[in-house]
Tab-separated table of C-alpha atoms in Angstrom:
chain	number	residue	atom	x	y	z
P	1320	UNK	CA	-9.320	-63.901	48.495
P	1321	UNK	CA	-8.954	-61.505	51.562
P	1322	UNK	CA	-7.501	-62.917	54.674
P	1323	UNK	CA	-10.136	-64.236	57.070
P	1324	UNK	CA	-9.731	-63.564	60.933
P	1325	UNK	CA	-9.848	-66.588	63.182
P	1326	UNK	CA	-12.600	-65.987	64.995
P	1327	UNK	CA	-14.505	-66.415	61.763
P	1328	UNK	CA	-13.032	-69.704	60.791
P	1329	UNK	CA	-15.240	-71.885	62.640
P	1330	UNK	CA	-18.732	-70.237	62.898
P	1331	UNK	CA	-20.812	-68.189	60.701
P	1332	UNK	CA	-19.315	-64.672	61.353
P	1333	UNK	CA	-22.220	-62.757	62.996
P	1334	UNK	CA	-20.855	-59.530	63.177
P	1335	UNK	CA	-19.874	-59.737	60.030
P	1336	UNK	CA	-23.052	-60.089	58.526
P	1337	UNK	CA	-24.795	-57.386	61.068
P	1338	UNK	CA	-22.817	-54.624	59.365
P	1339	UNK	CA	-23.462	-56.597	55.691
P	1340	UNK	CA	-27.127	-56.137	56.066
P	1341	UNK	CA	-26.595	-52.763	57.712
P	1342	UNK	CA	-24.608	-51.929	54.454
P	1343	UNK	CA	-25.902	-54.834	51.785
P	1344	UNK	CA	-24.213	-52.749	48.749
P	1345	UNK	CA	-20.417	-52.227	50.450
P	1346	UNK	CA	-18.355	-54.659	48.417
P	1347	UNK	CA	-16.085	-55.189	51.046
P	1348	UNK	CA	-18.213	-56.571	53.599
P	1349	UNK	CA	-20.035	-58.710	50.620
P	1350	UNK	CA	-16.498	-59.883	49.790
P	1351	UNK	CA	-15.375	-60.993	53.010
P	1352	UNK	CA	-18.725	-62.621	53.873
P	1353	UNK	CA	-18.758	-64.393	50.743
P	1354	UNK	CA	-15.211	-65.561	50.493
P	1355	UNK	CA	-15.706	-67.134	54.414
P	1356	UNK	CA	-19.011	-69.312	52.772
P	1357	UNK	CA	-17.161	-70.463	50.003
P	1358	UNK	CA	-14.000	-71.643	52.213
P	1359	UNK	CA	-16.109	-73.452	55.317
P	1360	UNK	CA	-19.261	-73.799	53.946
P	1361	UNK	CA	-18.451	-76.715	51.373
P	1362	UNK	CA	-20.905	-77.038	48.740
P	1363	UNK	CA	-23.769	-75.246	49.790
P	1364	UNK	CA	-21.441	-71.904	50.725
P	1365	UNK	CA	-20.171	-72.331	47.075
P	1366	UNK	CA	-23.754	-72.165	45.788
P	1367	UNK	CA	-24.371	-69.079	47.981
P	1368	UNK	CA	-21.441	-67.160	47.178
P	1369	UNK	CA	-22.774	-66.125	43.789
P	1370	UNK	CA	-25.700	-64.520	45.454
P	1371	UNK	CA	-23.192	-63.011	47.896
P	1372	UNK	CA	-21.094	-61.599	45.250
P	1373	UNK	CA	-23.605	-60.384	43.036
P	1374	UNK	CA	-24.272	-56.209	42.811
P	1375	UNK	CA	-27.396	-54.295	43.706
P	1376	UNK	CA	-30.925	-56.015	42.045
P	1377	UNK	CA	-31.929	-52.906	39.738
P	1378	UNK	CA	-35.304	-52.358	39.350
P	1379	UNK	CA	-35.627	-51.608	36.224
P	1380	UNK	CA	-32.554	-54.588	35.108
P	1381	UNK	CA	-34.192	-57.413	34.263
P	1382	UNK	CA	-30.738	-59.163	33.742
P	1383	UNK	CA	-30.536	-58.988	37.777
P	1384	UNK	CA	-33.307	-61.031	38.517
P	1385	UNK	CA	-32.332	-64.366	39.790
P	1386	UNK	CA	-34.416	-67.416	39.662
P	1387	UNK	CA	-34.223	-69.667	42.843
P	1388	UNK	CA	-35.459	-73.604	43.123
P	1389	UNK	CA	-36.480	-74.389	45.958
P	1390	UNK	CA	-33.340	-75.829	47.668
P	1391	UNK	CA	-31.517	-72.610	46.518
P	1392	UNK	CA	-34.148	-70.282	48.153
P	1393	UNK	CA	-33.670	-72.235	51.416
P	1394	UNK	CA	-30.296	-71.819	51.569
P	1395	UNK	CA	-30.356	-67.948	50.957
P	1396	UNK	CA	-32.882	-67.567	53.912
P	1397	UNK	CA	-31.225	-67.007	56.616
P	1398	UNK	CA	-29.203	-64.357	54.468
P	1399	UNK	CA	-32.239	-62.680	53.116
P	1400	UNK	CA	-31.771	-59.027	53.886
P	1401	UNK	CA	-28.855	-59.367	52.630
P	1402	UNK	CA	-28.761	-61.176	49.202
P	1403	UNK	CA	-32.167	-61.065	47.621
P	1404	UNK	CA	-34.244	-58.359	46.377
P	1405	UNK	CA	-37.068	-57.308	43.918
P	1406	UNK	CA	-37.404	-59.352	41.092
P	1407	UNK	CA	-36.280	-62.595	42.886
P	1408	UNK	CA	-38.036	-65.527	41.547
P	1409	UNK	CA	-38.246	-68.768	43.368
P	1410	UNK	CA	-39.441	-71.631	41.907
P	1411	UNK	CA	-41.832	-74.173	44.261
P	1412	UNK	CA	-43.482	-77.700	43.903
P	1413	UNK	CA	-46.978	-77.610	44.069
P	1414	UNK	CA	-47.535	-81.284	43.015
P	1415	UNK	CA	-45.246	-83.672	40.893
P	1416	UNK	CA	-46.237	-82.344	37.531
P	1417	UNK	CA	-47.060	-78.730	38.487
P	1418	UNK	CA	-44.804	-75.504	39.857
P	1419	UNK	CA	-45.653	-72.268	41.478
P	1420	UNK	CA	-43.650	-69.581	40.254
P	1421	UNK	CA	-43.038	-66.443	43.566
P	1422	UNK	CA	-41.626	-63.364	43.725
P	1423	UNK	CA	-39.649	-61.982	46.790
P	1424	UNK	CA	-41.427	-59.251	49.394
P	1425	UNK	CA	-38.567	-57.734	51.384
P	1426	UNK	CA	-39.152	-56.701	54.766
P	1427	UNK	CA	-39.560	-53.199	55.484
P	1428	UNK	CA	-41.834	-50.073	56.654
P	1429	UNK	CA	-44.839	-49.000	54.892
P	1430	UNK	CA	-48.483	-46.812	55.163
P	1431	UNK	CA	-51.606	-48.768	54.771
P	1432	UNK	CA	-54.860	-47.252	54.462
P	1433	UNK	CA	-54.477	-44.039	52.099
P	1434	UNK	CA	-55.359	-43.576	48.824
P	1435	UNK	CA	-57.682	-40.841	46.742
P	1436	UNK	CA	-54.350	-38.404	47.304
P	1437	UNK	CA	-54.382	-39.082	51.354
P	1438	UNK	CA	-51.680	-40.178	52.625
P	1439	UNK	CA	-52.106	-43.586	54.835
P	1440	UNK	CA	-52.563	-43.368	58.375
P	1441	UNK	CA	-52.124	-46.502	59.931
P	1442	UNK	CA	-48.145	-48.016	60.156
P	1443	UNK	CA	-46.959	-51.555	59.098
P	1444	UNK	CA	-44.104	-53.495	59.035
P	1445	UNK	CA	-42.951	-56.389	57.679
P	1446	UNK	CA	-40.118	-58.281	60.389
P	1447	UNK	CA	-39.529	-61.156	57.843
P	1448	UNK	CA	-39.234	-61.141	53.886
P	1449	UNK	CA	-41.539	-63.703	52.190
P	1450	UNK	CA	-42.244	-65.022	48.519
P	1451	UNK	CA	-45.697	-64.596	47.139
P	1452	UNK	CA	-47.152	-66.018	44.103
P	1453	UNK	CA	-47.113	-63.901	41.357
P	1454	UNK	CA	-50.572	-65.110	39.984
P	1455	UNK	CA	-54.075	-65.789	41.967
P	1456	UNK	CA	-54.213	-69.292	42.095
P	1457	UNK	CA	-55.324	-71.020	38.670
P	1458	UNK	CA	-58.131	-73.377	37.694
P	1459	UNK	CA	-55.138	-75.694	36.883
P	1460	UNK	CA	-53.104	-75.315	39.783
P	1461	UNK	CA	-56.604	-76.357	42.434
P	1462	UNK	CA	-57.559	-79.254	39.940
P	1463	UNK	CA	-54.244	-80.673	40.026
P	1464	UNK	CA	-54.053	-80.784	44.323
P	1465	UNK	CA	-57.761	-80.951	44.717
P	1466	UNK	CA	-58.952	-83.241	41.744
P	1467	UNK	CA	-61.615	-80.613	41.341
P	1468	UNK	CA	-62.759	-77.504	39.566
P	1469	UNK	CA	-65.461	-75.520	41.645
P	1470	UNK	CA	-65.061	-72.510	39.088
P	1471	UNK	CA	-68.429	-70.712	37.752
P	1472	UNK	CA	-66.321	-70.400	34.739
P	1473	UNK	CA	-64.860	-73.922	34.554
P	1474	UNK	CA	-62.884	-75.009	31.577
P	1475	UNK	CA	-60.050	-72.287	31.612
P	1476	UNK	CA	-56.622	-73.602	33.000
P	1477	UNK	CA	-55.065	-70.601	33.222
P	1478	UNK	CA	-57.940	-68.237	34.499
P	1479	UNK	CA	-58.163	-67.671	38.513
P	1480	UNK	CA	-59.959	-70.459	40.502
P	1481	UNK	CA	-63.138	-68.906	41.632
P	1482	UNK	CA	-66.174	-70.229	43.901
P	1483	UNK	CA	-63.593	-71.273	46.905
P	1484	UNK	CA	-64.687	-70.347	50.042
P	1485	UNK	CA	-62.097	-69.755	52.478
P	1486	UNK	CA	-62.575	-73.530	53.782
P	1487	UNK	CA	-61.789	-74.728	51.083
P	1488	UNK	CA	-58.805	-72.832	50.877
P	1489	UNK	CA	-57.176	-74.180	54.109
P	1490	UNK	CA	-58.073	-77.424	52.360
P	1491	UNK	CA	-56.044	-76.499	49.497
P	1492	UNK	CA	-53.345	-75.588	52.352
P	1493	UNK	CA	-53.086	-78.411	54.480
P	1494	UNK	CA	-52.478	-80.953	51.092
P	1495	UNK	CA	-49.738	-78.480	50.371
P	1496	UNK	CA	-48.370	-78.294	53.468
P	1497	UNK	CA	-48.391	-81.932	54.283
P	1498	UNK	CA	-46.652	-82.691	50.964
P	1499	UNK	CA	-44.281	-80.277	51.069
P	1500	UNK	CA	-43.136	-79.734	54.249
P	1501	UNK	CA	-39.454	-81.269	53.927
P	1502	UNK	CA	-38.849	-78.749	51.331
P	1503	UNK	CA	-38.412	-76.083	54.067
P	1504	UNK	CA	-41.412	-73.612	53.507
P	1505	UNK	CA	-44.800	-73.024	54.766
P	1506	UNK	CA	-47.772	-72.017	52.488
P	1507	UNK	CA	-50.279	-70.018	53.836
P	1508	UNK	CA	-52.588	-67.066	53.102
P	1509	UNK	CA	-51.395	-63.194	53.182
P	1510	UNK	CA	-53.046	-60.694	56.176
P	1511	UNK	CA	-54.854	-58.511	54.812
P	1512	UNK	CA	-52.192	-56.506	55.989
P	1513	UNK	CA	-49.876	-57.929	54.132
P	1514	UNK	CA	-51.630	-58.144	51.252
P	1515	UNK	CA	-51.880	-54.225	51.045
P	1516	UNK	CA	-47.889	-53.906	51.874
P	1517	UNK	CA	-47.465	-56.298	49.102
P	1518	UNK	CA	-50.133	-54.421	46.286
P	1519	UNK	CA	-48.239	-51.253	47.154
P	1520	UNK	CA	-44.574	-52.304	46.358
P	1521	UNK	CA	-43.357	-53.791	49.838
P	1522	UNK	CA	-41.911	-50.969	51.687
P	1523	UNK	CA	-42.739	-47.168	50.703
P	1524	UNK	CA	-42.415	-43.654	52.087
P	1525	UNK	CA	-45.786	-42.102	53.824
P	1526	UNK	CA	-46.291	-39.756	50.668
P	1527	UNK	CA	-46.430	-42.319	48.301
P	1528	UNK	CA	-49.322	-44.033	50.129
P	1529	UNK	CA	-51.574	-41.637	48.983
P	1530	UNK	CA	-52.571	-43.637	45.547
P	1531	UNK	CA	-55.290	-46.073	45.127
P	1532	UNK	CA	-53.362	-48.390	42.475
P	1533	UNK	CA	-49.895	-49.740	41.930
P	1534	UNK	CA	-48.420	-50.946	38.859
P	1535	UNK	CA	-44.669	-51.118	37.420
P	1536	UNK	CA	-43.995	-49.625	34.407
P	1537	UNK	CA	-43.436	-52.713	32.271
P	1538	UNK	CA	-43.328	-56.252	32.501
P	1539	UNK	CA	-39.416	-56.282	32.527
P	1540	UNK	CA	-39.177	-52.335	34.543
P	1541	UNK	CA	-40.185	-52.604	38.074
P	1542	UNK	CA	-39.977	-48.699	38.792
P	1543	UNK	CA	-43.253	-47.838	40.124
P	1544	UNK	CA	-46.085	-45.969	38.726
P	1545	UNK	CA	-48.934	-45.233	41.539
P	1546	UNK	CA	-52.113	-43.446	40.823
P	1547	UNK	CA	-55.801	-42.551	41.672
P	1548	UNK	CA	-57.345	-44.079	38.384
P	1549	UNK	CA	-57.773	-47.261	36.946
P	1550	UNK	CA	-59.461	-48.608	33.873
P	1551	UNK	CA	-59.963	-51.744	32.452
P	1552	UNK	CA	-57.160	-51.094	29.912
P	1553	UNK	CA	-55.190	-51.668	33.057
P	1554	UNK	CA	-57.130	-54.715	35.268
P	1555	UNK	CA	-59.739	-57.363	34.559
P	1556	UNK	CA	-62.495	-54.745	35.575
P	1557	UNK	CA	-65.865	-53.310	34.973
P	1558	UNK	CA	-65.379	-50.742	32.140
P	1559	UNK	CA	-65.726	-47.486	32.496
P	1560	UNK	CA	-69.206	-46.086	30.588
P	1561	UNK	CA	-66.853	-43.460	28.838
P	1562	UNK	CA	-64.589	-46.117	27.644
P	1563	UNK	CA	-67.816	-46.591	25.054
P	1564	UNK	CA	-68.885	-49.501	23.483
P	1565	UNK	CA	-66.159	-50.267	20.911
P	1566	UNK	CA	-63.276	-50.497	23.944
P	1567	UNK	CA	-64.997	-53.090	25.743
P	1568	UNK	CA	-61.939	-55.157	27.664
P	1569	UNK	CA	-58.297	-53.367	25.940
P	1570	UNK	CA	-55.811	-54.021	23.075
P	1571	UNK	CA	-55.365	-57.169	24.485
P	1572	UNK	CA	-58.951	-58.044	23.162
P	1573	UNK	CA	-59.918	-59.360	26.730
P	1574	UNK	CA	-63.626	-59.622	27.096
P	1575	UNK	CA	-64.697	-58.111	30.856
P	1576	UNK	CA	-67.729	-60.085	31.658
P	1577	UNK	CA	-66.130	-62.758	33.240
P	1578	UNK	CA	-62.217	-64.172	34.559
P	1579	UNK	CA	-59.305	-63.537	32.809
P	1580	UNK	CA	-55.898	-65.229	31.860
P	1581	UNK	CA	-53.854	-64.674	35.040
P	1582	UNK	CA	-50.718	-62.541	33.785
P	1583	UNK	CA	-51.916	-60.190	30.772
P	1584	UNK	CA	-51.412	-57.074	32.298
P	1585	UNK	CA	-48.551	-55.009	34.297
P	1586	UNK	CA	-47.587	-56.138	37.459
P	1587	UNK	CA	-47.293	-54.164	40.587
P	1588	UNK	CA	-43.897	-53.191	42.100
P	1589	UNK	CA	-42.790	-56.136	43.042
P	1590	UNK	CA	-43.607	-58.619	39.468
P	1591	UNK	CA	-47.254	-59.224	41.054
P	1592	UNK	CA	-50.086	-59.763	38.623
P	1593	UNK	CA	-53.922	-59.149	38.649
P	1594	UNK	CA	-54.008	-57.905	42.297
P	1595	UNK	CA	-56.382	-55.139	41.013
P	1596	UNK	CA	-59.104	-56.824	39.677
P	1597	UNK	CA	-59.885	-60.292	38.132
P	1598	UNK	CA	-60.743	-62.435	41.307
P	1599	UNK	CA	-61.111	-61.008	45.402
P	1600	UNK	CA	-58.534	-62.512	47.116
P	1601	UNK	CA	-58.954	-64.251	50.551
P	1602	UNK	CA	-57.126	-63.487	53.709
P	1603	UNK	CA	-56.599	-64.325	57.151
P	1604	UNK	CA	-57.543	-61.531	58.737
P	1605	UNK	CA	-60.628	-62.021	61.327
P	1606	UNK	CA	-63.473	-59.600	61.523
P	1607	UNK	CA	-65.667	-61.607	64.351
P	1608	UNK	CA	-66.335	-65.067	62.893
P	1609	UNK	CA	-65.784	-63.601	58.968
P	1610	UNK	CA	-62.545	-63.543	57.019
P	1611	UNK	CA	-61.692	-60.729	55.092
P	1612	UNK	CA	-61.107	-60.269	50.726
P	1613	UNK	CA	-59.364	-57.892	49.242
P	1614	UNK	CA	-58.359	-56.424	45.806
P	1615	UNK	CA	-61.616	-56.483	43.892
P	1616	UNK	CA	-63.103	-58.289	40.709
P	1617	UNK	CA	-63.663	-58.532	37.106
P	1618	UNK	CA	-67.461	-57.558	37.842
P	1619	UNK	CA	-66.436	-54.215	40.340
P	1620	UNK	CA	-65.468	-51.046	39.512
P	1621	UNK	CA	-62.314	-49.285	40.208
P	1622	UNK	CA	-63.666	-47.731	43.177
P	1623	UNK	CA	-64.017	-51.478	44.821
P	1624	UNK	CA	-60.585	-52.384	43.548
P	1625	UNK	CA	-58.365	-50.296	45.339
P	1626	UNK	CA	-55.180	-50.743	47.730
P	1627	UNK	CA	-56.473	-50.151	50.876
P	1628	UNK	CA	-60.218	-52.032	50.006
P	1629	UNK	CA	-61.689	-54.565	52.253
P	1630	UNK	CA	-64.672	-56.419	52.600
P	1631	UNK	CA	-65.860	-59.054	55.274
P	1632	UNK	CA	-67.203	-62.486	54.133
P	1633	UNK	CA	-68.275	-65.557	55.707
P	1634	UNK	CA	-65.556	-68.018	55.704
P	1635	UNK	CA	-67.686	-70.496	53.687
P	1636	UNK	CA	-69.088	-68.535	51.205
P	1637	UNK	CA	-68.221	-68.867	47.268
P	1638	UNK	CA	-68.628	-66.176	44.594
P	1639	UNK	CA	-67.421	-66.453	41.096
P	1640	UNK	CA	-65.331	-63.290	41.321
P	1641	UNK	CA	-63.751	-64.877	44.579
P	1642	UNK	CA	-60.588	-66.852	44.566
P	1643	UNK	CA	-56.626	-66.433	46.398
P	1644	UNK	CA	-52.315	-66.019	46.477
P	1645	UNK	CA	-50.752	-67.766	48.328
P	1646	UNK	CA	-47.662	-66.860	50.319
P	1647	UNK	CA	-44.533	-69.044	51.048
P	1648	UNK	CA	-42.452	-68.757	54.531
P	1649	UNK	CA	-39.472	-70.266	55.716
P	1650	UNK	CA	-40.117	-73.210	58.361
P	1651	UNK	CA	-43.219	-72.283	60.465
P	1652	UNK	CA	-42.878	-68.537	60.027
């Protein structure tokens, strides 16, 4: 263990971590910072110090993801920048019986509004990482804290909720929040800013804005694979007329006239699934007394399923291709 100067022997060494983040992969400075949690930060620095000490997430590594609960995840957040990446899973309470499963968005700078080969043209950036769920929110999951199923296409657990108007949504919220709130995080809905940072892969260079859809390249490789086409071989989509009538749905035999199992296809960039497609998604963002959805359904085509879509709804309106994701922050972030 390397030799700690006194001024970091009795608070967390701020400087210290400054030039970590500025340098997250130099082992020394990982070292160091690690070493002083584990010696004055009793049994909670011990837990940290194997996310201190770990090396670089690789994308395309599935053997470097980490799986959080949800007292490990709080811990790690004030360190975020520094110790968790893509592919970090944290595991939260939805009620006593059932979990929602989130994957980490890291801060960062990206493009928003491209697409078609043109690059974006309008700048965002994310000050503070968040976890997002990596599925729309099931029938399951809204029966279990609502006691209800509003779905057109009731009677399949692990297809999207559907017919929720964004009322009912904050409904959803508030029992959430209220039951939840000692464990440290806030749920809430994305912008629909951040919704279209989080499609694209969290932070990206201005060139690669220019694609309407982002996927990774497996289930267990996160590299990314962007493009200007989409079929329903890829997303829960209307079919393409060329596709003929003996590919309806894809090899995974998934019929596209209604919902699908949350999960069957690639995720995006960051281990998100069925953002293209499947249900719209609700978001915060205001358009005069409207809300607006994003990301497109199983009855659209790919042209109303891409990154940068949006669409402006009435706040209590319900359509069976029209569910949510939620996001989880730290406090009341």
């Amino acid at each position: 263990m390397l030799p700690l100067p006194l001024l970091f022997q009795s608070q967390i060494p701020l400087e210290l971590l400054r030039l970590a983040r500025a340098d997250s992969e130099d082992p020394v400075y990982r070292q160091i910072l690690a070493d002083w949690v584990e010696r004055y930060g009793g049994e909670e620095g011990r837990l940290l110090c194997r996310f201190f000490r770990r090396g670089a997430v690789l994308r395309h590594d599935p053997s470097t993801w980490q799986t959080l609960s949800a007292s490990e995840a709080r811990l790690v957040a004030p360190f975020s920048d520094l110790v968790l990446g893509i592919g970090d899973r944290v595991v939260l309470p939805l009620t006593e019986t059932q979990t929602i499963t989130m994957n980490w968005v890291p801060s960062g700078d990206s493009w928003l509004g491209g697409g078609g080969g043109e690059e974006g043209t309008a700048p965002f950036s994310l000050k503070n990482g968040l976890w997002c769920g990596i599925y729309p929110i099931t029938q399951e999951q809204w029966q279990l804290v609502m006691g209800n199923n509003p779905s057109h296409f009731e009677g399949k657990p692990t297809n999207p909720v559907e017919r929720v108007s964004y009322d009912d949504v904050q409904e959803f919220l508030q029992k959430l929040n209220d039951a939840h709130r000692a464990n440290g995080f806030l749920y809430r809905l994305p912008s629909a800013n951040e919704w279209e940072y989080i499609l694209r892969g969290g932070p990206i260079p201005k060139y690669q804005s220019q694609y309407d859809y982002y996927f990774a390249r497996s289930k267990t490789d996160l590299s990314a694979v962007a493009s200007n086409d989409l079929t329903s071989w890829q997303a829960t989509i209307r079919r393409y007329p060329s596709e003929g009538a003996g590919t309806i749905g894809n090899y995974l035999g998934i019929d596209h006239k209604n919902t699908s199992t949350v999960g069957n296809y690639i995720p995006n960039p960051l281990g998100m699934y069925d953002m293209h497609g499947n249900v719209w998604e609700w978001t915060v963002t205001k358009g005069g007394s409207s809300r607006v959805r994003c990301g497109g359904g199983w009855n659209d085509s790919q042209d109303y399923c891409t990154a940068s879509i949006r669409f402006y709804l009435d706040p209590v309106s319900r359509h069976r291709n029209l569910g949510f994701r939620i996001l989880a922050v730290s406090g009341e972030g």
